[in-house]
């Protein structure tokens, strides 16, 4: 029973962003209006690329770049090579790579004003900023041969984001800049980095890593919706959504939300808090911009994998469910684990987490920190912010003072 309820709690994860749809426009999901064949589309996707809509408008230079992964996904990457007022005499700007979380894309770093958005703050502080967009998001819905309308396009989990997307982008930035890279990850963007580092991968090209709202262990994730989601998700998530694209703006998710919101115990007007935790410091205008760009698709298989992470309490590769299938994929009956204790003790890490975050729960962060307990003193900085929840780290109006300035000093200490 405990296991089941844990599993079901993860279902919330898949909701965490789609719910904001309801905050802005509750009626399409709740009301009786017939859904279009395209699903619950609030607005059209931004017609412009991320550079045009989030960077150049503020007077910064920005390049759109395509990077192709080993398995054929074509990923969109943005580079902001200098600050608003040019290079300011800074030679050899150090590259920083920003890696977003699940159900969002690189736009997530550009939602507030230039003085409040991490990507632009870093550019203005002398860094050469690179923004990743993982497979399946609006601008990375491309493949050398697969069609995004085919299930094959969506046959991956965060294992592949860690083992294919991340290496392709890091190799590209490394090759372009001939420098080791500072890394910033939020949410799932921390998990894929930790997973890679634990296998000794990417470390040779990364100078240091700042992890915001880290997600590694998920077994304590708490959200008020857990119990209710469990009622509707009896068994496999894939029975409901199929094994393909998980589109938060699509019909299936819309129907699921409609059912949830019909329950009097659920306040669909405050679902964002119910799921991410109570964010202290979001700007309503920023949330509006957020809604124009997000949420983004991911694969259903990715959610099943995250559900396994919650259920099993260990960080392991995707479980194919039977010994035979696991042997076929891994050569062993159980999926191999990512052992975070294997991250080199002298690798510079900055971890910042919030007391109100119900996705990156403080108890789970404690488990992560326990894995890192032998880390060299001085190579691990930890910041706990009592009032912060999941979205405050990327969209909070106080984030510059509270978090970003600390990230910049951390990078300077680890040049
Ligand atoms: C919120 O966003 C609006 C529009 O971008 C801006 O004018 C306002 O100053 C922001 N408020 C805060 C507290 O940052
Ligand atoms: C992880 O690695 C550490 C040392 O590197 C080892 O002591 C520990 O037993 C490993 N954990 C698991 C679950 O294999």
Short mmCIF file of C-alpha atoms and ligand atoms in Angstrom, two decimals:
data_model
loop_
_atom_site.label_atom_id
_atom_site.label_comp_id
_atom_site.label_asym_id
_atom_site.label_seq_id
_atom_site.Cartn_x
_atom_site.Cartn_y
_atom_site.Cartn_z
CA UNK A 1 0.00 0.00 0.00
CA UNK A 2 2.84 2.30 0.91
CA UNK A 3 4.56 1.49 -2.34
CA UNK A 4 1.44 2.18 -4.29
CA UNK A 5 0.86 5.50 -2.62
CA UNK A 6 4.45 6.47 -3.27
CA UNK A 7 4.08 5.56 -6.88
CA UNK A 8 0.94 7.55 -7.12
CA UNK A 9 2.55 10.58 -5.61
CA UNK A 10 4.74 10.79 -8.63
CA UNK A 11 1.76 11.26 -10.76
CA UNK A 12 1.79 14.73 -9.35
CA UNK A 13 5.06 15.35 -11.00
CA UNK A 14 3.45 15.04 -14.36
CA UNK A 15 0.93 17.56 -13.30
CA UNK A 16 3.20 20.12 -11.87
CA UNK A 17 3.32 22.37 -14.82
CA UNK A 18 0.18 21.46 -16.67
CA UNK A 19 -1.82 22.70 -13.79
CA UNK A 20 -0.82 26.24 -14.37
CA UNK A 21 -2.98 26.01 -17.44
CA UNK A 22 -5.86 26.01 -15.06
CA UNK A 23 -4.67 28.95 -13.07
CA UNK A 24 -4.84 31.15 -16.08
CA UNK A 25 -7.77 29.60 -17.85
CA UNK A 26 -9.58 27.17 -15.66
CA UNK A 27 -12.60 26.73 -17.86
CA UNK A 28 -11.30 24.72 -20.79
CA UNK A 29 -10.30 21.94 -18.45
CA UNK A 30 -13.22 22.21 -16.13
CA UNK A 31 -16.04 23.28 -18.34
CA UNK A 32 -18.03 21.41 -20.88
CA UNK A 33 -16.53 23.10 -23.89
CA UNK A 34 -15.61 20.56 -26.52
CA UNK A 35 -11.90 20.07 -26.81
CA UNK A 36 -10.39 20.68 -30.18
CA UNK A 37 -8.51 17.86 -31.82
CA UNK A 38 -5.35 19.70 -30.87
CA UNK A 39 -6.28 19.57 -27.23
CA UNK A 40 -6.22 22.32 -24.70
CA UNK A 41 -4.21 24.89 -26.52
CA UNK A 42 -4.05 28.16 -24.66
CA UNK A 43 -2.07 30.08 -27.18
CA UNK A 44 -0.04 29.13 -30.17
CA UNK A 45 3.60 28.25 -29.60
CA UNK A 46 5.84 31.28 -29.84
CA UNK A 47 6.40 32.02 -33.51
CA UNK A 48 9.91 33.25 -32.83
CA UNK A 49 12.88 31.34 -31.55
CA UNK A 50 14.13 31.76 -28.00
CA UNK A 51 16.84 34.23 -29.04
CA UNK A 52 14.35 36.50 -30.76
CA UNK A 53 11.62 36.33 -28.14
CA UNK A 54 13.67 36.22 -24.95
CA UNK A 55 17.10 37.75 -25.57
CA UNK A 56 17.50 40.01 -28.58
CA UNK A 57 14.49 42.09 -27.55
CA UNK A 58 16.52 43.26 -24.55
CA UNK A 59 19.48 44.32 -26.66
CA UNK A 60 21.70 41.27 -26.23
CA UNK A 61 23.35 39.30 -29.00
CA UNK A 62 22.14 35.74 -29.37
CA UNK A 63 22.80 32.86 -31.74
CA UNK A 64 20.48 29.96 -32.52
CA UNK A 65 22.43 26.74 -32.94
CA UNK A 66 21.47 23.14 -33.75
CA UNK A 67 23.26 20.25 -32.10
CA UNK A 68 22.57 16.68 -33.21
CA UNK A 69 22.78 13.84 -30.70
CA UNK A 70 24.33 10.47 -31.39
CA UNK A 71 20.85 8.99 -31.68
CA UNK A 72 19.69 11.60 -34.19
CA UNK A 73 17.75 14.18 -32.17
CA UNK A 74 18.32 17.73 -33.33
CA UNK A 75 18.50 20.01 -30.32
CA UNK A 76 18.09 23.73 -30.27
CA UNK A 77 20.75 25.63 -28.32
CA UNK A 78 21.05 29.38 -27.74
CA UNK A 79 24.29 31.22 -27.13
CA UNK A 80 24.47 34.65 -25.52
CA UNK A 81 28.12 35.47 -26.08
CA UNK A 82 28.33 38.75 -24.15
CA UNK A 83 26.50 41.21 -21.95
CA UNK A 84 24.05 43.87 -23.03
CA UNK A 85 26.82 46.44 -23.30
CA UNK A 86 29.18 44.31 -25.30
CA UNK A 87 32.13 42.34 -24.03
CA UNK A 88 33.07 44.94 -21.43
CA UNK A 89 36.72 44.15 -22.00
CA UNK A 90 36.30 40.63 -20.63
CA UNK A 91 38.52 38.28 -22.59
CA UNK A 92 37.99 34.56 -22.59
CA UNK A 93 34.56 34.62 -21.14
CA UNK A 94 33.93 31.38 -19.30
CA UNK A 95 31.13 29.27 -20.76
CA UNK A 96 28.10 28.47 -18.62
CA UNK A 97 25.53 25.91 -19.70
CA UNK A 98 21.96 26.26 -18.40
CA UNK A 99 19.92 23.07 -18.29
CA UNK A 100 16.17 23.30 -17.65
CA UNK A 101 13.87 20.75 -16.00
CA UNK A 102 11.02 18.54 -17.19
CA UNK A 103 7.96 19.99 -19.00
CA UNK A 104 9.73 23.28 -19.64
CA UNK A 105 12.44 24.43 -22.05
CA UNK A 106 15.28 26.92 -22.23
CA UNK A 107 12.86 29.83 -22.19
CA UNK A 108 12.49 29.10 -18.51
CA UNK A 109 15.73 31.05 -17.85
CA UNK A 110 14.44 34.17 -19.58
CA UNK A 111 11.05 34.86 -18.08
CA UNK A 112 11.75 37.78 -15.77
CA UNK A 113 13.29 41.15 -16.59
CA UNK A 114 16.96 41.11 -17.73
CA UNK A 115 17.99 42.22 -14.25
CA UNK A 116 16.18 39.23 -12.74
CA UNK A 117 16.78 36.43 -15.27
CA UNK A 118 19.73 34.16 -14.64
CA UNK A 119 20.80 33.80 -18.28
CA UNK A 120 21.09 37.54 -18.81
CA UNK A 121 22.58 38.21 -15.40
CA UNK A 122 25.35 35.74 -16.21
CA UNK A 123 25.96 37.38 -19.59
CA UNK A 124 26.20 40.78 -17.90
CA UNK A 125 28.65 39.32 -15.38
CA UNK A 126 31.20 38.26 -17.93
CA UNK A 127 30.05 34.75 -18.83
CA UNK A 128 29.47 33.18 -22.24
CA UNK A 129 25.98 31.75 -21.77
CA UNK A 130 24.62 28.62 -23.48
CA UNK A 131 21.04 27.45 -23.09
CA UNK A 132 20.06 23.81 -23.67
CA UNK A 133 16.66 22.58 -24.87
CA UNK A 134 16.17 18.85 -24.38
CA UNK A 135 14.53 16.47 -26.82
CA UNK A 136 10.78 16.79 -27.23
CA UNK A 137 10.51 20.48 -26.27
CA UNK A 138 9.12 22.97 -28.84
CA UNK A 139 12.37 23.83 -30.53
CA UNK A 140 13.92 20.36 -30.18
CA UNK A 141 11.09 18.36 -31.71
CA UNK A 142 13.29 17.26 -34.56
CA UNK A 143 15.17 14.16 -35.58
CA UNK A 144 17.27 13.18 -38.55
CA UNK A 145 14.80 10.44 -39.51
CA UNK A 146 12.00 10.04 -36.94
CA UNK A 147 8.76 11.99 -37.10
CA UNK A 148 7.61 13.54 -33.80
CA UNK A 149 4.17 12.15 -34.57
CA UNK A 150 5.49 8.62 -34.35
CA UNK A 151 5.80 6.72 -31.04
CA UNK A 152 9.43 5.86 -31.87
CA UNK A 153 10.33 9.51 -31.52
CA UNK A 154 9.26 9.35 -27.85
CA UNK A 155 11.05 6.16 -26.86
CA UNK A 156 13.40 7.57 -24.22
CA UNK A 157 13.62 8.68 -20.60
CA UNK A 158 15.97 10.88 -18.62
CA UNK A 159 18.55 8.12 -19.09
CA UNK A 160 18.86 9.30 -22.69
CA UNK A 161 18.72 12.99 -21.78
CA UNK A 162 21.74 12.20 -19.57
CA UNK A 163 23.53 9.86 -21.93
CA UNK A 164 22.77 11.50 -25.30
CA UNK A 165 21.52 15.10 -25.05
CA UNK A 166 23.86 16.28 -22.32
CA UNK A 167 27.07 14.88 -23.88
CA UNK A 168 26.19 16.24 -27.33
CA UNK A 169 25.62 19.76 -26.03
CA UNK A 170 28.59 19.74 -23.66
CA UNK A 171 30.91 18.43 -26.38
CA UNK A 172 29.71 21.16 -28.70
CA UNK A 173 30.21 24.00 -26.21
CA UNK A 174 33.58 22.59 -25.19
CA UNK A 175 34.70 22.39 -28.79
CA UNK A 176 33.48 25.91 -29.61
CA UNK A 177 35.00 27.59 -26.57
CA UNK A 178 38.04 25.37 -25.87
CA UNK A 179 37.22 25.80 -22.20
CA UNK A 180 35.77 23.77 -19.41
CA UNK A 181 32.17 24.70 -18.68
CA UNK A 182 30.26 25.83 -15.61
CA UNK A 183 26.94 24.06 -15.36
CA UNK A 184 23.61 25.21 -13.95
CA UNK A 185 20.74 22.73 -13.67
CA UNK A 186 17.23 23.11 -12.31
CA UNK A 187 15.09 20.16 -11.24
CA UNK A 188 15.48 17.36 -13.82
CA UNK A 189 18.45 19.33 -15.10
CA UNK A 190 20.19 18.44 -11.83
CA UNK A 191 19.27 14.77 -12.01
CA UNK A 192 20.79 14.20 -15.43
CA UNK A 193 24.00 15.94 -14.38
CA UNK A 194 24.30 13.95 -11.16
CA UNK A 195 23.60 10.72 -13.06
CA UNK A 196 26.29 11.51 -15.63
CA UNK A 197 28.85 12.64 -13.06
CA UNK A 198 28.26 9.47 -11.02
CA UNK A 199 29.34 7.45 -14.04
CA UNK A 200 32.44 9.61 -14.39
CA UNK A 201 31.03 11.19 -17.52
CA UNK A 202 31.27 14.86 -18.54
CA UNK A 203 33.41 15.66 -15.50
CA UNK A 204 36.44 16.20 -17.72
CA UNK A 205 34.62 19.01 -19.53
CA UNK A 206 32.81 20.60 -16.58
CA UNK A 207 34.52 23.01 -14.23
CA UNK A 208 31.79 23.21 -11.61
CA UNK A 209 28.06 22.65 -11.22
CA UNK A 210 25.33 24.67 -9.52
CA UNK A 211 22.24 22.57 -8.78
CA UNK A 212 18.97 24.39 -8.14
CA UNK A 213 16.08 22.47 -6.54
CA UNK A 214 17.99 19.23 -6.96
CA UNK A 215 16.06 16.13 -7.83
CA UNK A 216 17.78 12.84 -7.28
CA UNK A 217 15.79 10.93 -4.73
CA UNK A 218 12.06 11.46 -4.91
CA UNK A 219 10.57 9.22 -2.27
CA UNK A 220 9.55 12.03 0.06
CA UNK A 221 7.90 14.09 -2.56
CA UNK A 222 4.72 15.34 -0.97
CA UNK A 223 1.87 17.09 -2.58
CA UNK A 224 -1.71 17.33 -1.40
CA UNK A 225 -2.85 15.79 -4.66
CA UNK A 226 -1.13 12.45 -4.12
CA UNK A 227 -4.03 10.53 -2.68
CA UNK A 228 -6.48 11.78 -5.22
CA UNK A 229 -4.26 11.09 -8.20
CA UNK A 230 -3.91 7.55 -6.89
CA UNK A 231 -7.65 7.04 -7.14
CA UNK A 232 -7.61 7.69 -10.85
CA UNK A 233 -4.31 6.08 -11.68
CA UNK A 234 -4.85 2.47 -10.78
CA UNK A 235 -1.74 0.82 -12.10
CA UNK A 236 0.23 1.83 -15.07
CA UNK A 237 0.36 5.41 -16.12
CA UNK A 238 0.83 4.17 -19.67
CA UNK A 239 -2.64 2.67 -19.72
CA UNK A 240 -3.99 6.18 -19.61
CA UNK A 241 -1.55 8.00 -21.77
CA UNK A 242 -0.06 5.39 -24.08
CA UNK A 243 3.64 5.02 -24.64
CA UNK A 244 4.40 8.06 -26.69
CA UNK A 245 4.33 11.77 -26.35
CA UNK A 246 3.17 13.24 -23.07
CA UNK A 247 1.69 16.51 -24.16
CA UNK A 248 0.46 18.59 -21.23
CA UNK A 249 -1.67 20.59 -23.63
CA UNK A 250 -3.18 17.47 -25.16
CA UNK A 251 -6.57 15.81 -24.82
CA UNK A 252 -5.61 12.98 -22.47
CA UNK A 253 -3.97 15.18 -19.91
CA UNK A 254 -6.80 17.66 -20.23
CA UNK A 255 -9.34 14.94 -19.52
CA UNK A 256 -7.32 13.72 -16.57
CA UNK A 257 -7.20 17.19 -15.08
CA UNK A 258 -10.88 17.65 -15.67
CA UNK A 259 -11.58 14.57 -13.60
CA UNK A 260 -9.26 15.69 -10.83
CA UNK A 261 -10.65 19.18 -10.75
CA UNK A 262 -14.19 17.90 -10.48
CA UNK A 263 -13.30 16.65 -7.01
CA UNK A 264 -14.35 19.20 -4.39
CA UNK A 265 -11.21 18.49 -2.36
CA UNK A 266 -8.99 19.86 -5.09
CA UNK A 267 -8.57 23.55 -5.57
CA UNK A 268 -7.67 23.87 -9.21
CA UNK A 269 -7.07 27.56 -8.80
CA UNK A 270 -4.14 26.86 -6.55
CA UNK A 271 -2.82 23.69 -8.09
CA UNK A 272 0.56 25.19 -8.74
CA UNK A 273 1.13 25.54 -5.01
CA UNK A 274 -0.42 22.16 -4.41
CA UNK A 275 2.18 20.61 -6.65
CA UNK A 276 5.39 22.62 -6.62
CA UNK A 277 4.99 23.84 -3.08
CA UNK A 278 4.10 27.38 -2.15
CA UNK A 279 6.36 29.63 -4.21
CA UNK A 280 7.03 32.77 -2.23
CA UNK A 281 8.17 35.16 -4.87
CA UNK A 282 6.63 34.81 -8.30
CA UNK A 283 5.59 37.81 -10.37
CA UNK A 284 2.12 37.38 -11.88
CA UNK A 285 3.33 38.88 -15.16
CA UNK A 286 6.11 36.31 -15.27
CA UNK A 287 3.64 33.52 -14.74
CA UNK A 288 1.71 34.86 -17.75
CA UNK A 289 4.82 34.77 -19.91
CA UNK A 290 5.53 31.30 -18.62
CA UNK A 291 2.10 30.17 -19.75
CA UNK A 292 2.70 31.43 -23.24
CA UNK A 293 5.73 29.19 -23.63
CA UNK A 294 5.22 26.26 -21.34
CA UNK A 295 4.41 23.54 -20.54
CA UNK A 296 6.31 21.51 -23.07
CA UNK A 297 5.99 17.90 -24.09
CA UNK A 298 8.09 15.08 -22.81
CA UNK A 299 7.80 11.32 -23.26
CA UNK A 300 5.39 9.23 -21.25
CA UNK A 301 8.23 6.78 -20.73
CA UNK A 302 10.13 9.54 -18.99
CA UNK A 303 7.31 9.87 -16.47
CA UNK A 304 7.17 6.15 -15.95
CA UNK A 305 10.89 6.28 -15.20
CA UNK A 306 10.38 9.12 -12.73
CA UNK A 307 7.57 7.12 -11.13
CA UNK A 308 10.00 4.23 -10.70
CA UNK A 309 12.44 6.59 -9.00
CA UNK A 310 9.77 7.53 -6.48
CA UNK A 311 8.63 3.96 -5.96
CA UNK A 312 12.04 2.37 -5.61
CA UNK A 313 13.80 5.05 -3.60
CA UNK A 314 16.99 4.45 -5.58
CA UNK A 315 18.40 6.15 -8.58
CA UNK A 316 18.52 3.58 -11.35
CA UNK A 317 18.14 3.29 -15.07
CA UNK A 318 14.73 2.65 -16.58
CA UNK A 319 13.23 -0.63 -15.41
CA UNK A 320 11.81 -2.60 -18.32
CA UNK A 321 9.66 -4.48 -15.86
CA UNK A 322 10.84 -8.05 -16.39
CA UNK A 323 14.14 -9.82 -15.88
CA UNK A 324 14.25 -10.83 -19.51
CA UNK A 325 13.74 -7.33 -20.89
CA UNK A 326 16.27 -5.89 -18.46
CA UNK A 327 18.80 -8.53 -19.45
CA UNK A 328 18.14 -7.69 -23.07
CA UNK A 329 18.85 -4.01 -22.45
CA UNK A 330 21.44 -4.06 -19.70
CA UNK A 331 22.82 -7.60 -19.62
CA UNK A 332 21.62 -7.93 -16.03
CA UNK A 333 18.18 -8.65 -14.53
CA UNK A 334 17.90 -5.38 -12.61
CA UNK A 335 18.52 -1.91 -14.02
CA UNK A 336 21.97 -0.59 -13.08
CA UNK A 337 21.98 2.09 -10.40
CA UNK A 338 23.55 5.51 -10.53
CA UNK A 339 25.71 5.63 -7.41
CA UNK A 340 26.06 9.29 -6.51
CA UNK A 341 28.82 8.49 -4.03
CA UNK A 342 30.99 7.92 -7.07
CA UNK A 343 30.99 11.58 -8.00
CA UNK A 344 34.62 12.64 -7.50
CA UNK A 345 35.05 14.23 -4.07
CA UNK A 346 36.96 17.18 -5.42
CA UNK A 347 34.38 18.16 -8.02
CA UNK A 348 33.02 21.65 -7.19
CA UNK A 349 29.29 21.53 -6.42
CA UNK A 350 26.86 24.19 -5.27
CA UNK A 351 23.49 22.90 -4.12
CA UNK A 352 20.59 25.18 -3.29
CA UNK A 353 17.19 23.98 -2.14
CA UNK A 354 14.00 25.36 -0.66
CA UNK A 355 12.07 24.62 2.49
CA UNK A 356 8.69 24.90 0.71
CA UNK A 357 9.58 22.73 -2.28
CA UNK A 358 7.32 19.71 -2.49
CA UNK A 359 9.09 18.22 -5.51
CA UNK A 360 12.63 18.57 -4.31
CA UNK A 361 11.67 17.70 -0.76
CA UNK A 362 14.23 18.62 1.94
CA UNK A 363 14.23 15.00 3.14
CA UNK A 364 15.23 13.79 -0.31
CA UNK A 365 17.88 16.49 -0.55
CA UNK A 366 19.19 15.15 2.77
CA UNK A 367 19.59 11.72 1.15
CA UNK A 368 21.50 13.31 -1.71
CA UNK A 369 23.73 15.22 0.71
CA UNK A 370 24.36 11.99 2.57
CA UNK A 371 25.69 10.45 -0.66
CA UNK A 372 28.02 13.42 -0.88
CA UNK A 373 29.11 13.35 2.76
CA UNK A 374 32.68 12.43 1.87
CA UNK A 375 32.94 15.33 -0.55
CA UNK A 376 36.02 17.50 0.07
CA UNK A 377 35.34 20.36 2.39
CA UNK A 378 35.34 23.53 0.36
CA UNK A 379 34.21 21.71 -2.80
CA UNK A 380 30.59 21.42 -1.74
CA UNK A 381 28.53 24.52 -0.91
CA UNK A 382 24.98 24.05 0.28
CA UNK A 383 22.33 26.73 0.56
CA UNK A 384 18.96 26.21 2.21
CA UNK A 385 16.27 28.81 1.56
CA UNK A 386 13.41 28.42 3.96
CA UNK A 387 10.78 30.31 1.93
CA UNK A 388 11.55 28.99 -1.53
CA UNK A 389 9.60 26.40 -3.50
CA UNK A 390 10.38 24.81 -6.85
CA UNK A 391 9.66 27.66 -9.23
CA UNK A 392 11.20 30.42 -7.10
CA UNK A 393 14.66 29.27 -8.16
CA UNK A 394 14.04 30.15 -11.79
CA UNK A 395 11.25 32.73 -11.67
CA UNK A 396 11.47 34.29 -8.22
CA UNK A 397 11.83 38.08 -8.21
CA UNK A 398 14.27 37.82 -5.29
CA UNK A 399 16.34 35.03 -6.86
CA UNK A 400 19.12 37.34 -8.02
CA UNK A 401 19.92 38.52 -4.50
CA UNK A 402 19.16 35.26 -2.78
CA UNK A 403 20.61 32.70 -5.20
CA UNK A 404 22.20 33.99 -8.42
CA UNK A 405 24.80 36.24 -6.78
CA UNK A 406 25.94 33.19 -4.83
CA UNK A 407 26.18 31.14 -8.02
CA UNK A 408 28.34 33.81 -9.60
CA UNK A 409 30.73 33.91 -6.64
CA UNK A 410 30.82 30.11 -6.67
CA UNK A 411 31.83 30.16 -10.34
CA UNK A 412 34.45 32.80 -9.64
CA UNK A 413 35.91 30.71 -6.84
CA UNK A 414 36.16 27.79 -9.23
CA UNK A 415 37.57 29.43 -12.34
C1 LIG B 1 6.70 42.05 -12.53
O1 LIG B 1 6.75 42.04 -13.93
C2 LIG B 1 6.36 43.26 -14.54
C3 LIG B 1 6.34 43.05 -16.05
O2 LIG B 1 7.52 42.48 -16.51
C4 LIG B 1 7.31 44.37 -14.13
O3 LIG B 1 6.93 45.60 -14.69
C5 LIG B 1 7.35 44.45 -12.61
O4 LIG B 1 8.32 45.38 -12.21
C6 LIG B 1 7.67 43.10 -12.00
N1 LIG B 1 7.61 43.15 -10.55
C7 LIG B 1 8.64 42.82 -9.78
C8 LIG B 1 8.42 42.88 -8.31
O5 LIG B 1 9.72 42.46 -10.23
C1 LIG B 2 28.07 3.34 -3.81
O1 LIG B 2 29.47 3.54 -3.82
C2 LIG B 2 30.02 3.57 -2.51
C3 LIG B 2 31.51 3.90 -2.63
O2 LIG B 2 31.85 4.44 -3.84
C4 LIG B 2 29.82 2.23 -1.84
O3 LIG B 2 30.35 2.26 -0.54
C5 LIG B 2 28.32 1.94 -1.79
O4 LIG B 2 28.10 0.65 -1.29
C6 LIG B 2 27.71 2.03 -3.18
N1 LIG B 2 26.27 1.91 -3.04
C7 LIG B 2 25.56 1.02 -3.69
C8 LIG B 2 24.09 1.02 -3.43
O5 LIG B 2 26.06 0.23 -4.48
#
